[in-house]
GROMACS .gro file of C-alpha atoms in nm:
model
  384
    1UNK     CA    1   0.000   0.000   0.000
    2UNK     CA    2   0.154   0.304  -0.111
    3UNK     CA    3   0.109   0.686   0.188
    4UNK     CA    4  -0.061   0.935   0.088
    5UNK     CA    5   0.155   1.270   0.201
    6UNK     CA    6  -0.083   1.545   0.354
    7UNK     CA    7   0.184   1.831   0.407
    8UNK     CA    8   0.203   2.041   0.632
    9UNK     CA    9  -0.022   2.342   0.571
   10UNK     CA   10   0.141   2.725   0.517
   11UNK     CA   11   0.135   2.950   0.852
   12UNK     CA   12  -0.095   3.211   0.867
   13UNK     CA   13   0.100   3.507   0.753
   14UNK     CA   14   0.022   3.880   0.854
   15UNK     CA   15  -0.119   3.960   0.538
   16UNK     CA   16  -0.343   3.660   0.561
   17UNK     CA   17  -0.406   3.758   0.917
   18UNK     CA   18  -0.500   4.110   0.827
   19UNK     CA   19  -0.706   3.952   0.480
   20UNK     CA   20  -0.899   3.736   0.708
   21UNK     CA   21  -1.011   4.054   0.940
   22UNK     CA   22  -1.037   4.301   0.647
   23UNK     CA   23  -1.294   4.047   0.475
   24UNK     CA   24  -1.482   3.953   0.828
   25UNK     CA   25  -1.603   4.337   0.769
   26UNK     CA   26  -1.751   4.329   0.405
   27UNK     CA   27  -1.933   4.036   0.497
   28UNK     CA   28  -2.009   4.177   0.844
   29UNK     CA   29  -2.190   4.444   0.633
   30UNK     CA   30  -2.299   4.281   0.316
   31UNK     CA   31  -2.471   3.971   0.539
   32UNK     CA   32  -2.630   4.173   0.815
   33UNK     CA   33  -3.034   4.090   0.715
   34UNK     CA   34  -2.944   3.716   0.617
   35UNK     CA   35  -3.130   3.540   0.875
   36UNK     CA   36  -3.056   3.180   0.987
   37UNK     CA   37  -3.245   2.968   0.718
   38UNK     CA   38  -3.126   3.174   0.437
   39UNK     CA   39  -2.756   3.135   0.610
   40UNK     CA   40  -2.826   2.782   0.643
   41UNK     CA   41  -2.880   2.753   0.202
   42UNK     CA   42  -2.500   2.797   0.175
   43UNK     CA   43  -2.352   2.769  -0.109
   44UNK     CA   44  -2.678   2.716  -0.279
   45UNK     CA   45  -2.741   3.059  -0.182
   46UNK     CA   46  -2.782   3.263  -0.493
   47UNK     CA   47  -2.753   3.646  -0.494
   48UNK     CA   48  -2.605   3.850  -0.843
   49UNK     CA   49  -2.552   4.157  -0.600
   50UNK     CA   50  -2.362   3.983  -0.355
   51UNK     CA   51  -2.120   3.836  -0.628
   52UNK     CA   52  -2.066   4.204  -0.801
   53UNK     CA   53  -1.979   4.326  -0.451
   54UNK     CA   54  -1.756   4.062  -0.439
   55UNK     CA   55  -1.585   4.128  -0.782
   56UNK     CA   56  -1.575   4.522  -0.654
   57UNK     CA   57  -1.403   4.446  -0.381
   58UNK     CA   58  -1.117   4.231  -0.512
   59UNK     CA   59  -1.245   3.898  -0.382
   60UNK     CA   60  -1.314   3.704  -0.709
   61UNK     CA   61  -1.012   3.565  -0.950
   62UNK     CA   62  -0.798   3.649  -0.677
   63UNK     CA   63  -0.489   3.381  -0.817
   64UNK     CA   64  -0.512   3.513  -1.181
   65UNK     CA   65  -0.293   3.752  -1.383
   66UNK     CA   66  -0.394   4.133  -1.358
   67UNK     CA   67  -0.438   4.144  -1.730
   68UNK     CA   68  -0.724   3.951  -1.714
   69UNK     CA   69  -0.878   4.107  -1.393
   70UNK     CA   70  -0.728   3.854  -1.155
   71UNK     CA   71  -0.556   4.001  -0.862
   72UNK     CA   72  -0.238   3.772  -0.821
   73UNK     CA   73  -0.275   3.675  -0.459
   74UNK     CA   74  -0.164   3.333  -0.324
   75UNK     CA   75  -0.435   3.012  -0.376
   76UNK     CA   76  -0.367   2.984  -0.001
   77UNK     CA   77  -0.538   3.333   0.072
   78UNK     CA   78  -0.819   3.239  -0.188
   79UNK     CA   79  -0.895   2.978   0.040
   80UNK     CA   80  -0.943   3.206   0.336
   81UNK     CA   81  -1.198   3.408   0.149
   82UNK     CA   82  -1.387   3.054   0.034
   83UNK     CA   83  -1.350   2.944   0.434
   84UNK     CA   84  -1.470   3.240   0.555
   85UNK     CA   85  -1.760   3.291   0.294
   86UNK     CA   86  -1.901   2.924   0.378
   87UNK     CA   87  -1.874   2.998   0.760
   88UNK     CA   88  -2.087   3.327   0.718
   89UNK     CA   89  -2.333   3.108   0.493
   90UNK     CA   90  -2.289   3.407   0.226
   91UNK     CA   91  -2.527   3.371  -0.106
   92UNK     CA   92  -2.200   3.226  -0.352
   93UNK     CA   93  -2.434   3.039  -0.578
   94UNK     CA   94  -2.386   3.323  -0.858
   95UNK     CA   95  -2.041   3.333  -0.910
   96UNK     CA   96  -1.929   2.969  -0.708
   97UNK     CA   97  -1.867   2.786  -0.989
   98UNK     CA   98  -1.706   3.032  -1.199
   99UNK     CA   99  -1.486   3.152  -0.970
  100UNK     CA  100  -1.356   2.805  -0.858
  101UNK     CA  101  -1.350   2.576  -1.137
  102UNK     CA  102  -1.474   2.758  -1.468
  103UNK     CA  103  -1.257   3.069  -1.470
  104UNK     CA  104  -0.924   2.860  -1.394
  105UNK     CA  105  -0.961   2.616  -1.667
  106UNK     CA  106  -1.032   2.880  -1.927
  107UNK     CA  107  -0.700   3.037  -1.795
  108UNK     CA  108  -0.565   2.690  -1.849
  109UNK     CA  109  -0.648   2.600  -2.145
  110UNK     CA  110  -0.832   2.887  -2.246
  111UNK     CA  111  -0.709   3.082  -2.603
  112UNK     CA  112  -0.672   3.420  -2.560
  113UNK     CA  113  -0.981   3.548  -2.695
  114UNK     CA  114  -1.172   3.321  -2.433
  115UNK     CA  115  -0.938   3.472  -2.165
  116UNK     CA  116  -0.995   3.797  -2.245
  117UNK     CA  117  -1.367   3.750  -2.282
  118UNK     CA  118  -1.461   3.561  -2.000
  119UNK     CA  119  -1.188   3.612  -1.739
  120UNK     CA  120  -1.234   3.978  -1.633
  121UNK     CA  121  -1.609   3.962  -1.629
  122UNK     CA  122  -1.613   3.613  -1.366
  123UNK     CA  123  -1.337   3.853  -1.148
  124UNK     CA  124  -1.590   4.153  -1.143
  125UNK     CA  125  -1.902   3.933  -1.041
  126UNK     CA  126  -2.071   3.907  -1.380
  127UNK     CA  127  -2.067   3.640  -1.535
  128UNK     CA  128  -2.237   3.300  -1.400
  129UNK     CA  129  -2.101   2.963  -1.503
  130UNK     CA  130  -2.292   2.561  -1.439
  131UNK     CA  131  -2.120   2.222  -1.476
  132UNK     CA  132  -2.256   2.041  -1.787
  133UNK     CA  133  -2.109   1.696  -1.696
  134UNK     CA  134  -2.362   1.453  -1.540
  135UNK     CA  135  -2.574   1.275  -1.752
  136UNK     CA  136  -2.900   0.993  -1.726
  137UNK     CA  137  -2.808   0.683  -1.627
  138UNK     CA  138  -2.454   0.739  -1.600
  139UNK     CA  139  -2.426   0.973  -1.315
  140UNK     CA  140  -2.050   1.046  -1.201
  141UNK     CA  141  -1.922   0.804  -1.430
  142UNK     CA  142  -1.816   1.108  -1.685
  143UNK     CA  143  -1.615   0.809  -1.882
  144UNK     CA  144  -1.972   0.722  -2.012
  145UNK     CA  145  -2.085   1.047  -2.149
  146UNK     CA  146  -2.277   1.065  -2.484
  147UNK     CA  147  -2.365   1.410  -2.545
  148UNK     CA  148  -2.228   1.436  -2.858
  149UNK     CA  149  -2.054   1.725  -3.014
  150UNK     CA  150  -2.045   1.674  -3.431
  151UNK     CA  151  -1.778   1.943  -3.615
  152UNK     CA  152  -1.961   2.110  -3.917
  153UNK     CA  153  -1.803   2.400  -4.092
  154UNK     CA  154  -1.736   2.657  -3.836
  155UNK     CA  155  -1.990   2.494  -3.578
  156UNK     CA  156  -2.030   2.207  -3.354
  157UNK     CA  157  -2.347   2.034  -3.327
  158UNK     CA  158  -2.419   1.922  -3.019
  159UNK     CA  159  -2.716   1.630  -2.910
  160UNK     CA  160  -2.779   1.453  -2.563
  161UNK     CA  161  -2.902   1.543  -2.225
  162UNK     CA  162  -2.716   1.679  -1.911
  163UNK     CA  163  -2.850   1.695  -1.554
  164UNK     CA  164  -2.854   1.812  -1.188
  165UNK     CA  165  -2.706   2.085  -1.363
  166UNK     CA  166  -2.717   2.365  -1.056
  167UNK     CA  167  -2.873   2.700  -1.175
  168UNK     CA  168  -2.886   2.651  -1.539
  169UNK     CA  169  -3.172   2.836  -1.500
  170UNK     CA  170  -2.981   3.158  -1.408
  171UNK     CA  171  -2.638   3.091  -1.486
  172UNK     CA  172  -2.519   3.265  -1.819
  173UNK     CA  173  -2.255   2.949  -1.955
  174UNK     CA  174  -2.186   2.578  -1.872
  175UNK     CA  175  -1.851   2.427  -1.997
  176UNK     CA  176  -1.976   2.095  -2.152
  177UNK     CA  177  -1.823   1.793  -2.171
  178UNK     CA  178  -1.903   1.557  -2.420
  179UNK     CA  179  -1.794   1.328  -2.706
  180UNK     CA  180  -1.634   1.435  -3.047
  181UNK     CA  181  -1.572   1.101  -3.191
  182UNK     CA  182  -1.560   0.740  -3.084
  183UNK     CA  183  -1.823   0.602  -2.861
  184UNK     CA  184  -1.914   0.575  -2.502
  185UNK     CA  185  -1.707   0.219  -2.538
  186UNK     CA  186  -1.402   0.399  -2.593
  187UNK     CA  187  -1.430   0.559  -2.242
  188UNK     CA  188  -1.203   0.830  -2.180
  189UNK     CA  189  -1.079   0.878  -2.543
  190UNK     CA  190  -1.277   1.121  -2.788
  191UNK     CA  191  -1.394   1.341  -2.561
  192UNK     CA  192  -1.424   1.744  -2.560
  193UNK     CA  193  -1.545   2.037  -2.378
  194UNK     CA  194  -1.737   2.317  -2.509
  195UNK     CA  195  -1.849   2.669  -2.353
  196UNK     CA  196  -2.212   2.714  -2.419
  197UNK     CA  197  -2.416   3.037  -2.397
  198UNK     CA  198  -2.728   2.928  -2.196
  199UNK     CA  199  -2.935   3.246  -2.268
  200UNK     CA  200  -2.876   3.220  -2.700
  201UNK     CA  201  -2.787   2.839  -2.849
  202UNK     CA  202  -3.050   2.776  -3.066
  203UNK     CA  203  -3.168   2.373  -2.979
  204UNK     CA  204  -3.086   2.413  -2.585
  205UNK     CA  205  -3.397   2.387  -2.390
  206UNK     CA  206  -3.362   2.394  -1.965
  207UNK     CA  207  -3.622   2.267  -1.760
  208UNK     CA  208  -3.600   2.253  -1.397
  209UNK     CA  209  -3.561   1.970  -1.127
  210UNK     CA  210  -3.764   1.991  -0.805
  211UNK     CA  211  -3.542   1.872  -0.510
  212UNK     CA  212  -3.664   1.725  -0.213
  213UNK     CA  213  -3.717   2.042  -0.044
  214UNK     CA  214  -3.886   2.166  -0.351
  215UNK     CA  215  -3.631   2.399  -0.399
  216UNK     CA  216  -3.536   2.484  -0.765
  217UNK     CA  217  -3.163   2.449  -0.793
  218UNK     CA  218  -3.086   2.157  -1.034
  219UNK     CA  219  -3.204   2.143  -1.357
  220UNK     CA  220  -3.196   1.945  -1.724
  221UNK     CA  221  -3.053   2.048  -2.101
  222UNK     CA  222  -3.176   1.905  -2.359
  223UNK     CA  223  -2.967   1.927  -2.648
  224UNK     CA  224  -3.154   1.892  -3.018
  225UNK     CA  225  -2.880   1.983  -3.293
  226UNK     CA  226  -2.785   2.260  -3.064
  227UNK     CA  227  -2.555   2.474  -3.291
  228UNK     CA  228  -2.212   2.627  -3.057
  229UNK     CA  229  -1.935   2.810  -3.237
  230UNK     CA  230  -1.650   2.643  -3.282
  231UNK     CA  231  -1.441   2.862  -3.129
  232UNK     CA  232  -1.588   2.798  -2.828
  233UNK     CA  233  -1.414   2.510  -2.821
  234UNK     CA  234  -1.199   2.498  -2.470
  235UNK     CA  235  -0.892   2.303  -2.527
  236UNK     CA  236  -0.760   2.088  -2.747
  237UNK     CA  237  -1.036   1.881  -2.892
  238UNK     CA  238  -1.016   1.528  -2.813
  239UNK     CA  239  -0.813   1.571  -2.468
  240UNK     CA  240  -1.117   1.626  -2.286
  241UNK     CA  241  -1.062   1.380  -2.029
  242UNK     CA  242  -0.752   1.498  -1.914
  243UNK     CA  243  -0.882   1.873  -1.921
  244UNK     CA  244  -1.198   1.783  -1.708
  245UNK     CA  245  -0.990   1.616  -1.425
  246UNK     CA  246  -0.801   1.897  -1.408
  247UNK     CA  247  -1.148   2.078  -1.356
  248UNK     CA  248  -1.257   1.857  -1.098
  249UNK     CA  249  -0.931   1.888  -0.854
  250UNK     CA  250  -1.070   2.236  -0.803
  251UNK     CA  251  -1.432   2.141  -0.766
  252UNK     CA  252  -1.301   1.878  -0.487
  253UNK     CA  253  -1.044   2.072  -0.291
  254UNK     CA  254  -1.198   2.309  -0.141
  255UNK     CA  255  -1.334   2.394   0.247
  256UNK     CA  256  -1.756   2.368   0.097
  257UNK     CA  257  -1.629   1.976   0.153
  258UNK     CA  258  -1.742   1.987   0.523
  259UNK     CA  259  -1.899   2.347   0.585
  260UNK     CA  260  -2.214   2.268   0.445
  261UNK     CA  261  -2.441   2.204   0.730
  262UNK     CA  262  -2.206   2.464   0.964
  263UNK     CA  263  -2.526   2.661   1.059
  264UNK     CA  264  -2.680   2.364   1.188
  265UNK     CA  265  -2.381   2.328   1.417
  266UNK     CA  266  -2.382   2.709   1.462
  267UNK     CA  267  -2.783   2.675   1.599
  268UNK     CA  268  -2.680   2.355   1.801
  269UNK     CA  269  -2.463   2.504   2.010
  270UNK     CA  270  -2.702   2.821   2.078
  271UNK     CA  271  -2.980   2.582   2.160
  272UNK     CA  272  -2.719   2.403   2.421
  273UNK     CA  273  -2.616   2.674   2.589
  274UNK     CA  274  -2.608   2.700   2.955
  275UNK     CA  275  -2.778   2.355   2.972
  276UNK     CA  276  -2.570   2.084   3.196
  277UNK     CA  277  -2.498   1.757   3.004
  278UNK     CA  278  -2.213   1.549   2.978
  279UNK     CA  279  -2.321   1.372   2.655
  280UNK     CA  280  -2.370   1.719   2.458
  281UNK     CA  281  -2.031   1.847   2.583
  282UNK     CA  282  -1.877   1.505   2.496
  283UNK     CA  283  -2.024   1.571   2.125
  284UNK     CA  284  -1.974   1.901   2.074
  285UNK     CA  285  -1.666   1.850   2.145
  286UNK     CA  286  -1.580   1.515   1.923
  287UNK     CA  287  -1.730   1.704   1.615
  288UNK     CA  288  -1.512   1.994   1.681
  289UNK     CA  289  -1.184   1.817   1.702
  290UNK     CA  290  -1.324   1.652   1.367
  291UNK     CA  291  -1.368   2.000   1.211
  292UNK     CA  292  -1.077   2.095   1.322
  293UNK     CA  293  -0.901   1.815   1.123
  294UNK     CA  294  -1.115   1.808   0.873
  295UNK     CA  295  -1.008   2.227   0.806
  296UNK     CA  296  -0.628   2.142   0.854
  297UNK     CA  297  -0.669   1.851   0.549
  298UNK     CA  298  -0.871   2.080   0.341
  299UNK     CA  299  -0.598   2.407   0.429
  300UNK     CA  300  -0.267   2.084   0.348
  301UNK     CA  301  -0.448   2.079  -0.008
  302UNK     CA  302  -0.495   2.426  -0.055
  303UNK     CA  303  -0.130   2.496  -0.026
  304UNK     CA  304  -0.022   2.191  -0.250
  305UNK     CA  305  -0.235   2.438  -0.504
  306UNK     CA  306  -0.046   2.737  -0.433
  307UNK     CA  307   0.279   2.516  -0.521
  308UNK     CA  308   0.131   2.360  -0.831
  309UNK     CA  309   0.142   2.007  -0.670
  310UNK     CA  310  -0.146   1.771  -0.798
  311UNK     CA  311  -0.406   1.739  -0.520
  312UNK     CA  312  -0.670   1.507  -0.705
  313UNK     CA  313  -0.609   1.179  -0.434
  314UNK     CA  314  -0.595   1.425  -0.134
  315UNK     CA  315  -0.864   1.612  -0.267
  316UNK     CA  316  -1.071   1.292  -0.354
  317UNK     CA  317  -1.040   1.218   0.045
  318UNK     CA  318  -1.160   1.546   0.157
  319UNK     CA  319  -1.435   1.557  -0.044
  320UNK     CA  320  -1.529   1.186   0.100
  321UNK     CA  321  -1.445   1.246   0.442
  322UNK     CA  322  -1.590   1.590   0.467
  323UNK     CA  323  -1.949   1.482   0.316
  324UNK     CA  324  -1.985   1.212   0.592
  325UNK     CA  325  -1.929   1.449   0.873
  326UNK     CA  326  -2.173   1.704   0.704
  327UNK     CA  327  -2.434   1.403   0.624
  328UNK     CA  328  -2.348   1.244   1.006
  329UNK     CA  329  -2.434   1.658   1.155
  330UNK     CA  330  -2.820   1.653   1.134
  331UNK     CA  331  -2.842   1.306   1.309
  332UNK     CA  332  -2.617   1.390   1.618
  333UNK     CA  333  -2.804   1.714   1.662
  334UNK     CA  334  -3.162   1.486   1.682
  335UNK     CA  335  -2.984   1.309   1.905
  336UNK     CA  336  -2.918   1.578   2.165
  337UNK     CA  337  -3.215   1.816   2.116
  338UNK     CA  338  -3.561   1.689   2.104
  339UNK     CA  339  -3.728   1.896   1.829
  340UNK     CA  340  -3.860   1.827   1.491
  341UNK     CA  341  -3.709   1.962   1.173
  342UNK     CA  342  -3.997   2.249   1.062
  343UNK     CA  343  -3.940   2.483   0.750
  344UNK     CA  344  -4.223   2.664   0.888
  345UNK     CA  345  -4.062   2.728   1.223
  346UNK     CA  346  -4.030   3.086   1.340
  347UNK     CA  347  -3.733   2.931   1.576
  348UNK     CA  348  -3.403   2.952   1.373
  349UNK     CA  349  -3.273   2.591   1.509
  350UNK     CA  350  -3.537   2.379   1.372
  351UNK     CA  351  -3.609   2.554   1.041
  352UNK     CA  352  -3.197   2.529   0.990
  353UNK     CA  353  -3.247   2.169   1.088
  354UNK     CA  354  -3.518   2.093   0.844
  355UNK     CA  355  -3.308   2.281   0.555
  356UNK     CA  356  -3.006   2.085   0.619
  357UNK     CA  357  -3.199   1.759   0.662
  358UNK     CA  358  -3.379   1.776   0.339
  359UNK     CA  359  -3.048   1.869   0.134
  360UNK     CA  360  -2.761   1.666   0.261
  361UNK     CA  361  -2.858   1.316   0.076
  362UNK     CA  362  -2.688   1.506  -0.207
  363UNK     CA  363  -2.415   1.601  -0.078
  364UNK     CA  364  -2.216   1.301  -0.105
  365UNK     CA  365  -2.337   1.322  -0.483
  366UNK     CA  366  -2.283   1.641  -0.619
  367UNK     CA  367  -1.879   1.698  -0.727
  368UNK     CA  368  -1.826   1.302  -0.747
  369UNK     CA  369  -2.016   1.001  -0.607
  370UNK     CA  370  -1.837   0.815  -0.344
  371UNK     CA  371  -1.832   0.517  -0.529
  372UNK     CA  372  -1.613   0.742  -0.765
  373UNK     CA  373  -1.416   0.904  -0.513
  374UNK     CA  374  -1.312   0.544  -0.311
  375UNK     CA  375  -1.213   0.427  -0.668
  376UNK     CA  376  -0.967   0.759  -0.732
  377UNK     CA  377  -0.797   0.678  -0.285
  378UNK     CA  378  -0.780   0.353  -0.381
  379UNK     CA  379  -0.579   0.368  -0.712
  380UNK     CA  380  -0.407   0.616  -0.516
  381UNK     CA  381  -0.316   0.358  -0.209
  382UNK     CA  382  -0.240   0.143  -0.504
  383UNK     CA  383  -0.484  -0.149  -0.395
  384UNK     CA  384  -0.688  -0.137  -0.699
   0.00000   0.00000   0.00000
């Protein structure tokens, strides 16, 4: 069986120190009406407003070049902003995706038209990206795909369905992956990713998914001869594959791994105080020490980024590890408090509760099953 090195995280340094202070402020001001429940959404919370103050202020594209609107800080002081913005249960939903995944794999392998026309609007807050990678009856298993994307002329034409596509509905592009020759039998080969305009491709028709909650978050595209420049083409074509793990290292890294259901703890620990009981302290207390680990794994990847180290297999076990103890957080609570989960509730604990209970079966879905993720640690450990 082969380690798997988690090193040592970077110290805070004064300028993360003051960054982490200075950005407690904006969202001290820019979150002061966000009650509980909407806190509790996280980063399903979706607010345009809140992402252009964002991009105002600095905080978006931080780790890309100035020419493109990026800010050149460190991917270690990033993460402090992500941390601190999933603690505060701040509205990300509008500019999440493009900030973390989309945006840094157009500046990978981006040309520079795309750069210059996508990068600086993400970095100011105005431009809204999706995933367009899951697909019916294949799930995770992006090998599978079959959305296919067929060259003609100066076009692609693109058929096959996507889903649980978050925010379609809103969101301005997806980067698609899908197949450009070959078959799903030929697995990873063949395969592409496009950048498609969700507001004007002509053949792309969205139509929501209900969740459990019956929020509307996810969605379906339908693809019918959908026609997508080809110069929208994102990459090489054909080396999909390797571009979309690249994509997914971000998606998986990050600290929204295990701060997902951090308002429920948040409310827990109001509801518990001043009462005298062993068995709450005792849990509080094991869930914080497994926080606390779970923060210094996710802050060990973070600064592998900053040193362009690949972080998919540590990654892959953060994402694993931290959706169990966000899954594990509702149950626990039940366990010390005795009230039901109520979306109605005018009491902040159990309409948090009943928020967090409805969406965390998905959790260990959305950015890689765990069925995937197991597969990726144990190639890694070398057992497979």
């Amino acid at each position: 069986m082969t380690a798997i090195p988690f090193p040592a995280p970077p110290a805070d340094s004064a300028e993360v120190v003051a960054l982490r202070a200075e950005f407690r402020t904006f969202l001290d001001e820019q979150l002061k009406d966000r009650t509980p429940r909407q806190r509790s959404d996280n980063w399903y919370g979706y607010d345009r407003g809140f992402s252009r103050a964002m991009g105002q202020a600095g905080y978006l594209g931080m780790t890309w070049p100035k020419q493109y609107g990026g800010h050149e800080r460190s991917a270690f002081e990033r993460a402090v902003i992500v941390e601190e913005c999933l603690a505060a249960g701040a509205p990300v939903g509008a500019h999440w995706i493009a900030d973390r995944q989309s945006g840094p794999s157009i500046l990978k392998f981006g040309t520079e038209a795309q750069k210059q026309a996508f990068l600086p609007r993400i970095a100011a807050g105005e431009l809204s990206f999706g995933i367009g990678m899951s697909e019916p009856d294949s799930g995770s298993d992006l090998a599978a795909t079959r959305t296919k994307a067929v060259k003609d002329g100066d076009v692609y034409r693109v058929t096959g369905t996507k889903v649980w596509t978050s925010f379609a509905h809103e969101a301005d592009y997806v980067i698609l992956f899908c197949r450009t020759s070959g078959t799903p039998a030929d697995r990873h080969m063949g395969t592409s990713q496009l950048l498609i305009d969700l507001k004007n491709t002509p053949g792309l028709t969205i139509k929501p998914i209900i969740d459990l909650a019956g929020q509307h978050h996810f969605n379906e595209m339908h693809f019918e001869d959908a026609v997508v420049p080809a110069d929208m083409l994102l990459g090489e074509e054909g080396q999909g594959w390797d571009q979309v793990m690249s994509e997914l290292a971000f998606e998986r890294s990050g600290p929204e791994r295990f701060l997902s259901s951090i308002e429920l703890m948040v409310q827990l620990i109001e509801v518990l105080k001043g009462r005298d009981s062993d068995a709450a302290q005792i849990t509080v207390g094991r869930v914080t020490a497994r926080l606390a680990v779970l923060r210094r794994l996710s802050r060990s990847v973070a600064g592998m980024l900053q040193e362009h180290q690949n972080a998919n297999l540590q990654a892959a076990i953060v994402k694993d590890v931290g959706a169990l103890f966000e899954q594990a957080l509702p149950d626990i609570a039940r366990e010390l408090i005795d009230a039901e989960p109520d979306p109605r509730a005018a009491g902040a604990y159990a309409s948090v509760l009943a928020n967090i209970v409805h969406n965390s079966p998905s959790w260990s879905l959305r950015g890689g099953t765990r069925e995937i993720l197991r597969g990726i640690i144990a190639r890694g450990l070398g057992t497979r």
